[in-house]
Amino acid sequence: MFDLTGRKALVTGATGGLGEEIARLLHKQGATVGLHGTRVEKLEALAAELGDRVKIFPANLSDRAEVKALGEKAEAELEGVDILVNNAGITKDGLFVRMSDEDWDAVLEVNLTSAFRLTRELTHPMMRRRFGRIINITSVVGVTGNPGQANYCASKAGMIGFTKSLAQEIATRNVTVNCVAPGFIESAMTDKLNDKQKDAILGAIPMKRMGAGADIAAAVLYLASNESGYVTGQTLHVNGGMVMI
Amino acid sequence: MSDIAERVKKIVIDHLGVDADKVVEGASFIDDLGADSLDTVELVMAFEEEFGVEIPDDAADSILTVGDAIKFIEKAQA
């Protein structure tokens, strides 16, 4: 089950906590993994640690030409990308009435537009090969909304709509397109919360704990595998029961 | 038959998996050869790649038969 031997995967944002966990797990299951990120040293360090079956692809996703080049380079150097994980994302939080155009545009550009452009580059070859797995990392707040994150929530909700449309268009080509929507995940960001904030969050989670990166990576692995071949256009919520939809 | 016609027909046969004798110039991709709308987009992209021409969307919309494709490419390469 869930064997990815011979598959080639590209993971964006692989130097972030979540992206790294995803890349590690896909690699462990046998895939050749392309690591995208902005920090070259971090990419090199992770690649060195993983050893064989790894290539690195530094690129700035807010630069449209670089996104296109990333798709072309990954397709060529990995000799065909079978699994694309659009994981890279940024936040620029602020209350809506005070949100600047720049903060809105920056978040939409990286989180949504770059995913569209990169996916467009890689979808056609997947269609031609009659196999593909596209996995978009969205967020529970893309469905529920969250005060202070109008831009981020819009980008994540946009990802879900884009996933459903593309899934319908290319289903006959054996290319599936799905989302994974994490809830609260332990990270550098949640470590900074004080106990009161943590208690408030945990109070809303039936499992009374935050998720781990591994919980998300496991969901991605399922959607990347042959075993999920009949699943498309879906959003898999991994949130300890915080929101049930 | 021109070289272009040969190559166009080969792409159509390979892509749609249809019998060579069905791929005549008057054959409609959708009505006669069983293509769906995604097939027609893929065919246009395959023609672009094979012949190094750009086929804009409005031109692509008017390419309905094998003969339309051959004529368009012959004109684009002339």
PDB file of C-alpha atoms in Angstrom:
ATOM      1  CA  MET A   1       0.000   0.000   0.000  1.00  0.00           C
ATOM      2  CA  PHE A   2       1.035   3.570  -0.714  1.00  0.00           C
ATOM      3  CA  ASP A   3       4.221   2.552  -2.513  1.00  0.00           C
ATOM      4  CA  LEU A   4       5.543   5.401  -4.680  1.00  0.00           C
ATOM      5  CA  THR A   5       8.519   3.624  -6.213  1.00  0.00           C
ATOM      6  CA  GLY A   6       9.223   5.064  -9.647  1.00  0.00           C
ATOM      7  CA  ARG A   7       7.015   8.095  -9.118  1.00  0.00           C
ATOM      8  CA  LYS A   8       8.367  11.624  -9.370  1.00  0.00           C
ATOM      9  CA  ALA A   9       6.994  14.256  -6.993  1.00  0.00           C
ATOM     10  CA  LEU A  10       7.460  18.011  -6.822  1.00  0.00           C
ATOM     11  CA  VAL A  11       6.750  19.659  -3.461  1.00  0.00           C
ATOM     12  CA  THR A  12       6.629  23.439  -3.269  1.00  0.00           C
ATOM     13  CA  GLY A  13       7.595  25.160  -0.045  1.00  0.00           C
ATOM     14  CA  ALA A  14       9.648  22.132   0.952  1.00  0.00           C
ATOM     15  CA  THR A  15      11.791  24.170   3.347  1.00  0.00           C
ATOM     16  CA  GLY A  16       8.780  25.010   5.499  1.00  0.00           C
ATOM     17  CA  GLY A  17       7.847  22.642   8.330  1.00  0.00           C
ATOM     18  CA  LEU A  18       4.874  21.072   6.606  1.00  0.00           C
ATOM     19  CA  GLY A  19       6.468  20.871   3.165  1.00  0.00           C
ATOM     20  CA  GLU A  20       9.521  19.203   4.609  1.00  0.00           C
ATOM     21  CA  GLU A  21       7.419  16.535   6.347  1.00  0.00           C
ATOM     22  CA  ILE A  22       5.537  15.894   3.111  1.00  0.00           C
ATOM     23  CA  ALA A  23       8.730  15.647   1.066  1.00  0.00           C
ATOM     24  CA  ARG A  24      10.323  13.294   3.590  1.00  0.00           C
ATOM     25  CA  LEU A  25       7.340  10.947   3.600  1.00  0.00           C
ATOM     26  CA  LEU A  26       6.948  10.805  -0.191  1.00  0.00           C
ATOM     27  CA  HIS A  27      10.684  10.103  -0.434  1.00  0.00           C
ATOM     28  CA  LYS A  28      10.478   7.409   2.226  1.00  0.00           C
ATOM     29  CA  GLN A  29       7.718   5.712   0.231  1.00  0.00           C
ATOM     30  CA  GLY A  30      10.038   5.468  -2.757  1.00  0.00           C
ATOM     31  CA  ALA A  31       9.340   8.560  -4.839  1.00  0.00           C
ATOM     32  CA  THR A  32      12.007  10.700  -6.436  1.00  0.00           C
ATOM     33  CA  VAL A  33      11.376  14.097  -4.908  1.00  0.00           C
ATOM     34  CA  GLY A  34      11.898  17.586  -6.286  1.00  0.00           C
ATOM     35  CA  LEU A  35      12.249  20.092  -3.483  1.00  0.00           C
ATOM     36  CA  HIS A  36      11.176  23.629  -4.204  1.00  0.00           C
ATOM     37  CA  GLY A  37      11.925  26.485  -1.832  1.00  0.00           C
ATOM     38  CA  THR A  38      13.443  29.924  -1.659  1.00  0.00           C
ATOM     39  CA  ARG A  39      16.329  29.201   0.712  1.00  0.00           C
ATOM     40  CA  VAL A  40      19.017  27.360  -1.242  1.00  0.00           C
ATOM     41  CA  GLU A  41      21.095  26.315   1.793  1.00  0.00           C
ATOM     42  CA  LYS A  42      18.069  24.749   3.453  1.00  0.00           C
ATOM     43  CA  LEU A  43      17.160  22.927   0.265  1.00  0.00           C
ATOM     44  CA  GLU A  44      20.714  21.639  -0.086  1.00  0.00           C
ATOM     45  CA  ALA A  45      20.804  20.505   3.536  1.00  0.00           C
ATOM     46  CA  LEU A  46      17.536  18.579   3.222  1.00  0.00           C
ATOM     47  CA  ALA A  47      18.619  17.075  -0.105  1.00  0.00           C
ATOM     48  CA  ALA A  48      21.932  15.956   1.403  1.00  0.00           C
ATOM     49  CA  GLU A  49      20.128  14.341   4.291  1.00  0.00           C
ATOM     50  CA  LEU A  50      17.667  12.479   2.073  1.00  0.00           C
ATOM     51  CA  GLY A  51      20.453  11.235  -0.204  1.00  0.00           C
ATOM     52  CA  ASP A  52      19.447   9.596  -3.486  1.00  0.00           C
ATOM     53  CA  ARG A  53      16.348  10.416  -5.542  1.00  0.00           C
ATOM     54  CA  VAL A  54      16.331  14.136  -4.730  1.00  0.00           C
ATOM     55  CA  LYS A  55      16.663  17.298  -6.793  1.00  0.00           C
ATOM     56  CA  ILE A  56      16.337  20.890  -5.656  1.00  0.00           C
ATOM     57  CA  PHE A  57      14.506  23.683  -7.445  1.00  0.00           C
ATOM     58  CA  PRO A  58      14.953  27.121  -5.883  1.00  0.00           C
ATOM     59  CA  ALA A  59      12.435  29.672  -7.170  1.00  0.00           C
ATOM     60  CA  ASN A  60      10.566  32.763  -6.082  1.00  0.00           C
ATOM     61  CA  LEU A  61       6.869  32.025  -6.531  1.00  0.00           C
ATOM     62  CA  SER A  62       5.899  35.691  -6.564  1.00  0.00           C
ATOM     63  CA  ASP A  63       7.786  36.027  -9.854  1.00  0.00           C
ATOM     64  CA  ARG A  64       5.615  34.652 -12.669  1.00  0.00           C
ATOM     65  CA  ALA A  65       8.526  33.947 -15.000  1.00  0.00           C
ATOM     66  CA  GLU A  66      10.228  31.941 -12.266  1.00  0.00           C
ATOM     67  CA  VAL A  67       7.073  29.883 -11.700  1.00  0.00           C
ATOM     68  CA  LYS A  68       6.963  28.953 -15.373  1.00  0.00           C
ATOM     69  CA  ALA A  69      10.657  28.132 -15.380  1.00  0.00           C
ATOM     70  CA  LEU A  70      10.205  26.005 -12.251  1.00  0.00           C
ATOM     71  CA  GLY A  71       7.555  23.905 -13.984  1.00  0.00           C
ATOM     72  CA  GLU A  72       9.652  23.421 -17.100  1.00  0.00           C
ATOM     73  CA  LYS A  73      12.806  22.614 -15.159  1.00  0.00           C
ATOM     74  CA  ALA A  74      11.112  20.150 -12.810  1.00  0.00           C
ATOM     75  CA  GLU A  75       9.362  18.388 -15.699  1.00  0.00           C
ATOM     76  CA  ALA A  76      12.684  18.064 -17.564  1.00  0.00           C
ATOM     77  CA  GLU A  77      15.014  17.179 -14.701  1.00  0.00           C
ATOM     78  CA  LEU A  78      12.654  14.756 -12.960  1.00  0.00           C
ATOM     79  CA  GLU A  79      11.764  13.320 -16.386  1.00  0.00           C
ATOM     80  CA  GLY A  80       8.060  13.864 -15.839  1.00  0.00           C
ATOM     81  CA  VAL A  81       6.327  15.031 -12.662  1.00  0.00           C
ATOM     82  CA  ASP A  82       3.682  12.497 -11.581  1.00  0.00           C
ATOM     83  CA  ILE A  83       2.795  14.086  -8.246  1.00  0.00           C
ATOM     84  CA  LEU A  84       2.542  17.820  -7.649  1.00  0.00           C
ATOM     85  CA  VAL A  85       2.064  19.125  -4.118  1.00  0.00           C
ATOM     86  CA  ASN A  86       1.231  22.829  -4.062  1.00  0.00           C
ATOM     87  CA  ASN A  87       2.185  23.467  -0.480  1.00  0.00           C
ATOM     88  CA  ALA A  88       3.969  26.836  -0.517  1.00  0.00           C
ATOM     89  CA  GLY A  89       2.066  29.601   1.165  1.00  0.00           C
ATOM     90  CA  ILE A  90       2.535  32.864   2.991  1.00  0.00           C
ATOM     91  CA  THR A  91       0.469  34.939   5.419  1.00  0.00           C
ATOM     92  CA  LYS A  92       0.199  38.702   5.761  1.00  0.00           C
ATOM     93  CA  ASP A  93      -2.450  39.031   8.414  1.00  0.00           C
ATOM     94  CA  GLY A  94      -4.372  42.161   9.294  1.00  0.00           C
ATOM     95  CA  LEU A  95      -7.915  43.254   9.928  1.00  0.00           C
ATOM     96  CA  PHE A  96      -9.872  43.623   6.734  1.00  0.00           C
ATOM     97  CA  VAL A  97     -10.577  47.369   6.914  1.00  0.00           C
ATOM     98  CA  ARG A  98      -6.850  48.029   7.350  1.00  0.00           C
ATOM     99  CA  MET A  99      -5.603  45.488   4.806  1.00  0.00           C
ATOM    100  CA  SER A 100      -3.371  47.024   2.145  1.00  0.00           C
ATOM    101  CA  ASP A 101      -3.543  46.212  -1.539  1.00  0.00           C
ATOM    102  CA  GLU A 102       0.042  44.984  -1.287  1.00  0.00           C
ATOM    103  CA  ASP A 103      -0.751  42.473   1.450  1.00  0.00           C
ATOM    104  CA  TRP A 104      -3.804  41.229  -0.427  1.00  0.00           C
ATOM    105  CA  ASP A 105      -1.927  40.895  -3.723  1.00  0.00           C
ATOM    106  CA  ALA A 106       1.156  39.249  -2.240  1.00  0.00           C
ATOM    107  CA  VAL A 107      -0.831  36.495  -0.550  1.00  0.00           C
ATOM    108  CA  LEU A 108      -3.080  35.817  -3.550  1.00  0.00           C
ATOM    109  CA  GLU A 109      -0.076  35.769  -5.878  1.00  0.00           C
ATOM    110  CA  VAL A 110       1.966  33.217  -3.947  1.00  0.00           C
ATOM    111  CA  ASN A 111      -0.801  31.050  -2.514  1.00  0.00           C
ATOM    112  CA  LEU A 112      -3.215  30.912  -5.434  1.00  0.00           C
ATOM    113  CA  THR A 113      -1.849  32.343  -8.684  1.00  0.00           C
ATOM    114  CA  SER A 114       1.502  30.565  -8.509  1.00  0.00           C
ATOM    115  CA  ALA A 115      -0.309  27.287  -7.825  1.00  0.00           C
ATOM    116  CA  PHE A 116      -2.494  27.888 -10.893  1.00  0.00           C
ATOM    117  CA  ARG A 117       0.483  28.654 -13.098  1.00  0.00           C
ATOM    118  CA  LEU A 118       2.659  25.804 -11.889  1.00  0.00           C
ATOM    119  CA  THR A 119      -0.226  23.348 -12.151  1.00  0.00           C
ATOM    120  CA  ARG A 120      -0.978  24.526 -15.687  1.00  0.00           C
ATOM    121  CA  GLU A 121       2.643  23.872 -16.687  1.00  0.00           C
ATOM    122  CA  LEU A 122       2.552  20.335 -15.343  1.00  0.00           C
ATOM    123  CA  THR A 123      -1.001  19.228 -16.097  1.00  0.00           C
ATOM    124  CA  HIS A 124      -0.641  18.732 -19.827  1.00  0.00           C
ATOM    125  CA  PRO A 125       2.250  16.278 -19.561  1.00  0.00           C
ATOM    126  CA  MET A 126       0.309  14.393 -16.870  1.00  0.00           C
ATOM    127  CA  MET A 127      -2.706  14.182 -19.201  1.00  0.00           C
ATOM    128  CA  ARG A 128      -0.499  12.877 -21.960  1.00  0.00           C
ATOM    129  CA  ARG A 129       0.945  10.175 -19.694  1.00  0.00           C
ATOM    130  CA  ARG A 130      -2.541   9.338 -18.401  1.00  0.00           C
ATOM    131  CA  PHE A 131      -1.445   9.612 -14.806  1.00  0.00           C
ATOM    132  CA  GLY A 132      -1.183  12.428 -12.309  1.00  0.00           C
ATOM    133  CA  ARG A 133      -1.816  13.390  -8.724  1.00  0.00           C
ATOM    134  CA  ILE A 134      -2.237  17.063  -7.925  1.00  0.00           C
ATOM    135  CA  ILE A 135      -2.546  17.875  -4.226  1.00  0.00           C
ATOM    136  CA  ASN A 136      -3.245  21.393  -3.069  1.00  0.00           C
ATOM    137  CA  ILE A 137      -2.586  22.270   0.547  1.00  0.00           C
ATOM    138  CA  THR A 138      -5.402  24.538   1.575  1.00  0.00           C
ATOM    139  CA  SER A 139      -6.565  25.244   5.131  1.00  0.00           C
ATOM    140  CA  VAL A 140      -9.579  24.810   7.359  1.00  0.00           C
ATOM    141  CA  VAL A 141      -9.889  28.603   7.371  1.00  0.00           C
ATOM    142  CA  GLY A 142     -10.445  28.531   3.604  1.00  0.00           C
ATOM    143  CA  VAL A 143     -13.805  26.989   4.479  1.00  0.00           C
ATOM    144  CA  THR A 144     -14.623  28.642   7.822  1.00  0.00           C
ATOM    145  CA  GLY A 145     -12.984  32.052   7.429  1.00  0.00           C
ATOM    146  CA  ASN A 146     -10.837  33.588  10.157  1.00  0.00           C
ATOM    147  CA  PRO A 147     -10.702  37.155  11.473  1.00  0.00           C
ATOM    148  CA  GLY A 148      -7.533  38.926  10.378  1.00  0.00           C
ATOM    149  CA  GLN A 149      -6.914  36.589   7.457  1.00  0.00           C
ATOM    150  CA  ALA A 150      -9.235  37.729   4.666  1.00  0.00           C
ATOM    151  CA  ASN A 151      -6.444  37.497   2.095  1.00  0.00           C
ATOM    152  CA  TYR A 152      -5.201  34.114   3.286  1.00  0.00           C
ATOM    153  CA  CYS A 153      -8.713  32.659   3.581  1.00  0.00           C
ATOM    154  CA  ALA A 154      -9.609  33.937   0.105  1.00  0.00           C
ATOM    155  CA  SER A 155      -6.505  32.316  -1.362  1.00  0.00           C
ATOM    156  CA  LYS A 156      -7.240  29.001   0.347  1.00  0.00           C
ATOM    157  CA  ALA A 157     -10.926  29.037  -0.622  1.00  0.00           C
ATOM    158  CA  GLY A 158      -9.847  29.881  -4.167  1.00  0.00           C
ATOM    159  CA  MET A 159      -7.638  26.824  -4.177  1.00  0.00           C
ATOM    160  CA  ILE A 160     -10.610  24.606  -3.336  1.00  0.00           C
ATOM    161  CA  GLY A 161     -12.658  26.027  -6.232  1.00  0.00           C
ATOM    162  CA  PHE A 162      -9.766  25.667  -8.635  1.00  0.00           C
ATOM    163  CA  THR A 163      -9.255  22.081  -7.482  1.00  0.00           C
ATOM    164  CA  LYS A 164     -12.887  21.147  -8.132  1.00  0.00           C
ATOM    165  CA  SER A 165     -12.941  22.682 -11.620  1.00  0.00           C
ATOM    166  CA  LEU A 166      -9.687  21.130 -12.752  1.00  0.00           C
ATOM    167  CA  ALA A 167     -10.679  17.772 -11.257  1.00  0.00           C
ATOM    168  CA  GLN A 168     -13.782  17.717 -13.462  1.00  0.00           C
ATOM    169  CA  GLU A 169     -11.882  18.743 -16.582  1.00  0.00           C
ATOM    170  CA  ILE A 170      -9.169  16.102 -16.436  1.00  0.00           C
ATOM    171  CA  ALA A 171     -10.770  13.182 -14.601  1.00  0.00           C
ATOM    172  CA  THR A 172     -10.924  11.104 -17.783  1.00  0.00           C
ATOM    173  CA  ARG A 173      -7.150  11.373 -18.100  1.00  0.00           C
ATOM    174  CA  ASN A 174      -6.554   9.583 -14.811  1.00  0.00           C
ATOM    175  CA  VAL A 175      -5.232  12.763 -13.231  1.00  0.00           C
ATOM    176  CA  THR A 176      -6.771  13.452  -9.831  1.00  0.00           C
ATOM    177  CA  VAL A 177      -6.850  16.833  -8.128  1.00  0.00           C
ATOM    178  CA  ASN A 178      -7.568  17.111  -4.420  1.00  0.00           C
ATOM    179  CA  CYS A 179      -6.986  19.336  -1.411  1.00  0.00           C
ATOM    180  CA  VAL A 180      -5.697  18.625   2.043  1.00  0.00           C
ATOM    181  CA  ALA A 181      -6.982  21.118   4.620  1.00  0.00           C
ATOM    182  CA  PRO A 182      -4.965  21.177   7.834  1.00  0.00           C
ATOM    183  CA  GLY A 183      -6.436  22.570  11.034  1.00  0.00           C
ATOM    184  CA  PHE A 184      -4.107  23.729  13.821  1.00  0.00           C
ATOM    185  CA  ILE A 185      -0.712  22.114  13.355  1.00  0.00           C
ATOM    186  CA  GLU A 186       2.237  22.315  15.740  1.00  0.00           C
ATOM    187  CA  SER A 187       4.740  24.668  14.194  1.00  0.00           C
ATOM    188  CA  ALA A 188       7.064  27.551  14.962  1.00  0.00           C
ATOM    189  CA  MET A 189       4.001  29.758  14.666  1.00  0.00           C
ATOM    190  CA  THR A 190       1.835  27.878  17.175  1.00  0.00           C
ATOM    191  CA  ASP A 191       4.809  27.502  19.580  1.00  0.00           C
ATOM    192  CA  LYS A 192       4.686  31.249  20.043  1.00  0.00           C
ATOM    193  CA  LEU A 193       1.122  31.200  21.384  1.00  0.00           C
ATOM    194  CA  ASN A 194       0.734  31.646  25.148  1.00  0.00           C
ATOM    195  CA  ASP A 195      -1.021  29.067  27.336  1.00  0.00           C
ATOM    196  CA  LYS A 196      -4.287  30.962  27.342  1.00  0.00           C
ATOM    197  CA  GLN A 197      -4.347  31.109  23.551  1.00  0.00           C
ATOM    198  CA  LYS A 198      -3.429  27.447  23.337  1.00  0.00           C
ATOM    199  CA  ASP A 199      -6.193  26.475  25.781  1.00  0.00           C
ATOM    200  CA  ALA A 200      -8.727  28.395  23.710  1.00  0.00           C
ATOM    201  CA  ILE A 201      -7.648  26.596  20.542  1.00  0.00           C
ATOM    202  CA  LEU A 202      -7.549  23.158  22.155  1.00  0.00           C
ATOM    203  CA  GLY A 203     -11.008  23.765  23.628  1.00  0.00           C
ATOM    204  CA  ALA A 204     -12.378  23.868  20.100  1.00  0.00           C
ATOM    205  CA  ILE A 205     -10.666  20.634  19.019  1.00  0.00           C
ATOM    206  CA  PRO A 206     -12.441  17.407  20.036  1.00  0.00           C
ATOM    207  CA  MET A 207      -9.107  15.559  20.086  1.00  0.00           C
ATOM    208  CA  LYS A 208      -7.709  18.150  22.522  1.00  0.00           C
ATOM    209  CA  ARG A 209      -4.385  18.312  20.750  1.00  0.00           C
ATOM    210  CA  MET A 210      -2.866  20.085  17.805  1.00  0.00           C
ATOM    211  CA  GLY A 211      -2.004  18.102  14.729  1.00  0.00           C
ATOM    212  CA  ALA A 212       1.538  17.157  13.750  1.00  0.00           C
ATOM    213  CA  GLY A 213       3.143  17.651  10.355  1.00  0.00           C
ATOM    214  CA  ALA A 214       3.111  13.867  10.021  1.00  0.00           C
ATOM    215  CA  ASP A 215      -0.711  13.865  10.169  1.00  0.00           C
ATOM    216  CA  ILE A 216      -0.825  16.116   7.121  1.00  0.00           C
ATOM    217  CA  ALA A 217       1.926  14.265   5.274  1.00  0.00           C
ATOM    218  CA  ALA A 218       0.009  11.007   5.693  1.00  0.00           C
ATOM    219  CA  ALA A 219      -3.074  12.549   4.079  1.00  0.00           C
ATOM    220  CA  VAL A 220      -0.953  13.802   1.195  1.00  0.00           C
ATOM    221  CA  LEU A 221       0.612  10.370   0.772  1.00  0.00           C
ATOM    222  CA  TYR A 222      -2.823   8.778   0.449  1.00  0.00           C
ATOM    223  CA  LEU A 223      -3.870  11.258  -2.234  1.00  0.00           C
ATOM    224  CA  ALA A 224      -0.544  10.774  -4.034  1.00  0.00           C
ATOM    225  CA  SER A 225      -0.843   6.995  -4.106  1.00  0.00           C
ATOM    226  CA  ASN A 226      -2.350   4.618  -6.634  1.00  0.00           C
ATOM    227  CA  GLU A 227      -4.854   3.596  -3.965  1.00  0.00           C
ATOM    228  CA  SER A 228      -6.662   6.967  -4.109  1.00  0.00           C
ATOM    229  CA  GLY A 229      -7.318   6.700  -7.849  1.00  0.00           C
ATOM    230  CA  TYR A 230     -11.110   7.047  -7.517  1.00  0.00           C
ATOM    231  CA  VAL A 231     -10.902  10.158  -5.311  1.00  0.00           C
ATOM    232  CA  THR A 232     -10.933  13.501  -7.089  1.00  0.00           C
ATOM    233  CA  GLY A 233     -12.119  17.043  -6.456  1.00  0.00           C
ATOM    234  CA  GLN A 234     -12.228  16.428  -2.717  1.00  0.00           C
ATOM    235  CA  THR A 235     -10.937  18.295   0.294  1.00  0.00           C
ATOM    236  CA  LEU A 236      -9.574  16.045   3.001  1.00  0.00           C
ATOM    237  CA  HIS A 237      -9.859  17.838   6.346  1.00  0.00           C
ATOM    238  CA  VAL A 238      -7.205  16.888   8.882  1.00  0.00           C
ATOM    239  CA  ASN A 239      -8.079  18.904  11.972  1.00  0.00           C
ATOM    240  CA  GLY A 240      -8.763  16.642  14.957  1.00  0.00           C
ATOM    241  CA  GLY A 241     -12.482  17.130  14.465  1.00  0.00           C
ATOM    242  CA  MET A 242     -12.351  20.898  14.922  1.00  0.00           C
ATOM    243  CA  VAL A 243     -14.633  21.424  11.940  1.00  0.00           C
ATOM    244  CA  MET A 244     -16.744  18.660  10.458  1.00  0.00           C
ATOM    245  CA  ILE A 245     -17.859  19.318   6.902  1.00  0.00           C
TER     246      ILE A 245
ATOM    247  CA  MET B   1      -0.583  13.427 -49.844  1.00  0.00           C
ATOM    248  CA  SER B   2       1.579  16.160 -48.379  1.00  0.00           C
ATOM    249  CA  ASP B   3       4.021  15.541 -45.573  1.00  0.00           C
ATOM    250  CA  ILE B   4       1.987  17.828 -43.315  1.00  0.00           C
ATOM    251  CA  ALA B   5      -1.173  15.833 -43.945  1.00  0.00           C
ATOM    252  CA  GLU B   6       0.662  12.614 -43.094  1.00  0.00           C
ATOM    253  CA  ARG B   7       1.962  14.000 -39.835  1.00  0.00           C
ATOM    254  CA  VAL B   8      -1.399  15.507 -38.836  1.00  0.00           C
ATOM    255  CA  LYS B   9      -3.136  12.201 -39.474  1.00  0.00           C
ATOM    256  CA  LYS B  10      -0.530  10.294 -37.491  1.00  0.00           C
ATOM    257  CA  ILE B  11      -1.075  12.573 -34.474  1.00  0.00           C
ATOM    258  CA  VAL B  12      -4.837  12.120 -34.724  1.00  0.00           C
ATOM    259  CA  ILE B  13      -4.559   8.337 -35.028  1.00  0.00           C
ATOM    260  CA  ASP B  14      -2.134   8.083 -32.094  1.00  0.00           C
ATOM    261  CA  HIS B  15      -4.018  10.443 -29.880  1.00  0.00           C
ATOM    262  CA  LEU B  16      -7.567   9.297 -30.439  1.00  0.00           C
ATOM    263  CA  GLY B  17      -6.728   5.652 -30.983  1.00  0.00           C
ATOM    264  CA  VAL B  18      -8.880   5.413 -34.111  1.00  0.00           C
ATOM    265  CA  ASP B  19      -8.434   3.357 -37.290  1.00  0.00           C
ATOM    266  CA  ALA B  20      -6.270   5.018 -39.938  1.00  0.00           C
ATOM    267  CA  ASP B  21      -8.949   4.597 -42.616  1.00  0.00           C
ATOM    268  CA  LYS B  22     -11.375   6.722 -40.602  1.00  0.00           C
ATOM    269  CA  VAL B  23      -8.967   9.653 -40.483  1.00  0.00           C
ATOM    270  CA  VAL B  24      -9.901  11.304 -43.772  1.00  0.00           C
ATOM    271  CA  GLU B  25      -9.826  15.041 -44.440  1.00  0.00           C
ATOM    272  CA  GLY B  26     -13.567  15.447 -44.044  1.00  0.00           C
ATOM    273  CA  ALA B  27     -13.676  13.633 -40.698  1.00  0.00           C
ATOM    274  CA  SER B  28     -14.901  15.745 -37.780  1.00  0.00           C
ATOM    275  CA  PHE B  29     -12.880  15.213 -34.609  1.00  0.00           C
ATOM    276  CA  ILE B  30     -15.951  15.267 -32.397  1.00  0.00           C
ATOM    277  CA  ASP B  31     -18.728  13.858 -34.618  1.00  0.00           C
ATOM    278  CA  ASP B  32     -16.790  11.219 -36.545  1.00  0.00           C
ATOM    279  CA  LEU B  33     -13.745  10.374 -34.456  1.00  0.00           C
ATOM    280  CA  GLY B  34     -15.252  10.405 -30.966  1.00  0.00           C
ATOM    281  CA  ALA B  35     -13.129  13.201 -29.535  1.00  0.00           C
ATOM    282  CA  ASP B  36     -14.325  15.177 -26.520  1.00  0.00           C
ATOM    283  CA  SER B  37     -13.565  18.861 -25.931  1.00  0.00           C
ATOM    284  CA  LEU B  38     -10.421  18.014 -23.969  1.00  0.00           C
ATOM    285  CA  ASP B  39      -9.197  15.823 -26.841  1.00  0.00           C
ATOM    286  CA  THR B  40      -9.531  18.730 -29.245  1.00  0.00           C
ATOM    287  CA  VAL B  41      -7.458  20.949 -26.938  1.00  0.00           C
ATOM    288  CA  GLU B  42      -4.833  18.235 -26.650  1.00  0.00           C
ATOM    289  CA  LEU B  43      -4.774  17.767 -30.423  1.00  0.00           C
ATOM    290  CA  VAL B  44      -4.222  21.492 -30.962  1.00  0.00           C
ATOM    291  CA  MET B  45      -1.370  21.432 -28.434  1.00  0.00           C
ATOM    292  CA  ALA B  46       0.115  18.383 -30.169  1.00  0.00           C
ATOM    293  CA  PHE B  47      -0.065  20.151 -33.554  1.00  0.00           C
ATOM    294  CA  GLU B  48       1.618  23.222 -32.067  1.00  0.00           C
ATOM    295  CA  GLU B  49       4.423  21.090 -30.723  1.00  0.00           C
ATOM    296  CA  GLU B  50       4.895  18.997 -33.852  1.00  0.00           C
ATOM    297  CA  PHE B  51       4.914  21.896 -36.286  1.00  0.00           C
ATOM    298  CA  GLY B  52       6.266  24.705 -34.103  1.00  0.00           C
ATOM    299  CA  VAL B  53       3.286  26.932 -34.869  1.00  0.00           C
ATOM    300  CA  GLU B  54       1.045  28.847 -32.530  1.00  0.00           C
ATOM    301  CA  ILE B  55      -2.664  28.175 -32.887  1.00  0.00           C
ATOM    302  CA  PRO B  56      -4.636  30.948 -31.140  1.00  0.00           C
ATOM    303  CA  ASP B  57      -7.926  30.043 -29.428  1.00  0.00           C
ATOM    304  CA  ASP B  58     -10.165  31.593 -32.086  1.00  0.00           C
ATOM    305  CA  ALA B  59      -8.336  29.697 -34.818  1.00  0.00           C
ATOM    306  CA  ALA B  60      -8.484  26.515 -32.755  1.00  0.00           C
ATOM    307  CA  ASP B  61     -12.260  26.908 -32.503  1.00  0.00           C
ATOM    308  CA  SER B  62     -12.524  26.806 -36.283  1.00  0.00           C
ATOM    309  CA  ILE B  63     -10.464  23.636 -36.638  1.00  0.00           C
ATOM    310  CA  LEU B  64     -13.219  21.044 -36.617  1.00  0.00           C
ATOM    311  CA  THR B  65     -12.005  18.440 -39.089  1.00  0.00           C
ATOM    312  CA  VAL B  66      -8.748  16.751 -40.028  1.00  0.00           C
ATOM    313  CA  GLY B  67      -8.724  18.811 -43.227  1.00  0.00           C
ATOM    314  CA  ASP B  68      -9.159  22.062 -41.257  1.00  0.00           C
ATOM    315  CA  ALA B  69      -6.062  21.227 -39.255  1.00  0.00           C
ATOM    316  CA  ILE B  70      -4.005  20.394 -42.325  1.00  0.00           C
ATOM    317  CA  LYS B  71      -5.067  23.606 -44.076  1.00  0.00           C
ATOM    318  CA  PHE B  72      -4.320  25.752 -41.037  1.00  0.00           C
ATOM    319  CA  ILE B  73      -0.842  24.330 -40.606  1.00  0.00           C
ATOM    320  CA  GLU B  74      -0.015  24.508 -44.314  1.00  0.00           C
ATOM    321  CA  LYS B  75      -1.007  28.169 -44.275  1.00  0.00           C
ATOM    322  CA  ALA B  76       0.895  28.903 -41.060  1.00  0.00           C
ATOM    323  CA  GLN B  77       4.047  27.336 -42.437  1.00  0.00           C
ATOM    324  CA  ALA B  78       3.813  28.842 -45.920  1.00  0.00           C
TER     325      ALA B  78
END
